[in-house]
Amino acid sequence: MFDRRRFLQALAALGVSHSMRVHAQPRPRFEHDPFSLGVASGYPQPGGMVLWTRLAGDFGPVEIPVRWEVAADEAMRRIVAKGEDLARPDWAHSVHVEPRGLRPDRWYWYRFRAGNAVSPIGRTRTAPAAQAVAPRLRFAFASCQHYEQGYYTSYRHMVADDPDLILFLGDYIYESNLRRNQVRLHERAEEPVTVEEYRARYALYKADKDLQSAHHACPWLATWDDHEVDNDYANDRQEDGAPPEEFLLRRAAAYRAYYEHMPLPARMRPNGPAMQIYGSWAWGSLASIHLLDGRQYRSPHACPRKAGGGNEVDPRQCAELQVPSRTMLGETQETWIDRQLAGSRTAWNIIAQPVLMAQRKSGPEGAKTVWTDSWDGYPAARRRFLESVATRRPANPVVISGDVHMHFAADLKLDFDDPASTVVASEFVGTAITSPPGGWVKNLPAVLAENPHLKYANGDRRGYVRASISGKRLTAEMMGVETVKKPESNVEVLARFVVEDGKPGPQHA
Ligand SMILES: [Fe+2]
């Protein structure tokens, strides 16, 4: 719910850089550790990556110089790059540094210094050179880490797996409160609206030591879903029907705080409510990772229950669902991904995006419904995307997704209602780090029976997916922790799948 007073506060907060008198504080002495939010790295390239930190504390309108160092060894003895940047108050004293000229395909270590304080040491790495034949890529993917719903025990196991890369597929924070089964609480019960409120929410999540350890272990790539802003938002539309011009201010505040807390390149810095986070990254000639934004540009939900937002609808009762102009990615991003798929020369193509792409149509015969917040709500756009995959023929397309808080493995087909329709790509969906699945988890056996392209589902466990690509094969292991309601818990491999070179569709292994 939006109210006028908070709307004006949000507006004032976004204007902070224009009205503030900033002065420099070259050698501050900190009373509290300014590096309590940890460090992070992301978006590895052959010659560098992004290094991030944010100074935690209330410093007022003061610019603070932050020095950074990259070393070839864990003890930080052989420094190979260093520099200084300013932590500025209008960006919440965050720092995004992009060292260049590093060697491809190797691990590095980094840290920051400000005043009398030194940050923890993070480990990061560069990608292999563009044409290099990389023998393998090991990565994990994760999504949906509601702070109140559980502990981030999965990250401890993920760090032990020693991946080259962690991909995060959305819901890094939650704006909302489920009001049940909490193991710990948000800093406030109300939803954030202003940039200060989103910053406070990120600061709470970022203070978690398990999450920090996953950021300290390797570089991340990330896309977002809805909860980084508001449940089930679509472009400028809010579920409860706030006027678009008001919602865009909230979105601007949320996007700004997202940028301030993630290891994102400077070119992604938001401009008001606009922030381009989609893009492609290559791992030598082995793999391309195409990250998609499924929220910022999508059409409003078809046949919503409230003013907007997802709904369970019978496609025959909702003509709007089939309107060809309805889009999930927006025209610009749709054209861009088509070109990326056409131009890709890598042996594998990972398409990382937030929501379930495979059809999930279920219910009694004659009254089957779909959930409109996922790709099922945008069938024409899904068809265009999968036709682009089928005609551009990028090598080994594999879609990875989050959002549903359950594990899935699926065949992606041009026509899910036709059993003879060919499989054009594979999809793996990772369960949540902590967030609980929706009520339909109880109907999973029926959902599997009604949707034969869904080859596997498990809604019992929270966890992540551990994946590796080596030459002719991608392996995906569905990892599940015993519980997220205790700070420590064992993990097990619930299921293992492979995708063989040239054969779309996950196979049990
Ligand atoms: Fe989620």
mmCIF file of C-alpha atoms and ligand atoms in Angstrom, residues 144 171 174 225 227 403 405 435, ligand 1:
data_model
loop_
_atom_site.group_PDB
_atom_site.id
_atom_site.type_symbol
_atom_site.label_atom_id
_atom_site.label_comp_id
_atom_site.label_asym_id
_atom_site.label_seq_id
_atom_site.Cartn_x
_atom_site.Cartn_y
_atom_site.Cartn_z
ATOM 1 C CA CYS A 144 14.735 -16.750 -2.968
ATOM 2 C CA ASP A 171 14.590 -12.545 -4.629
ATOM 3 C CA TYR A 174 12.099 -9.869 0.415
ATOM 4 C CA ASP A 225 12.852 -11.105 -9.636
ATOM 5 C CA HIS A 227 10.725 -9.196 -4.267
ATOM 6 C CA ASP A 403 10.907 -18.340 -8.122
ATOM 7 C CA HIS A 405 10.881 -22.599 -4.292
ATOM 8 C CA SER A 435 11.515 -19.347 1.063
HETATM 9 FE FE FE B 1 10.873 -16.139 -4.224
#
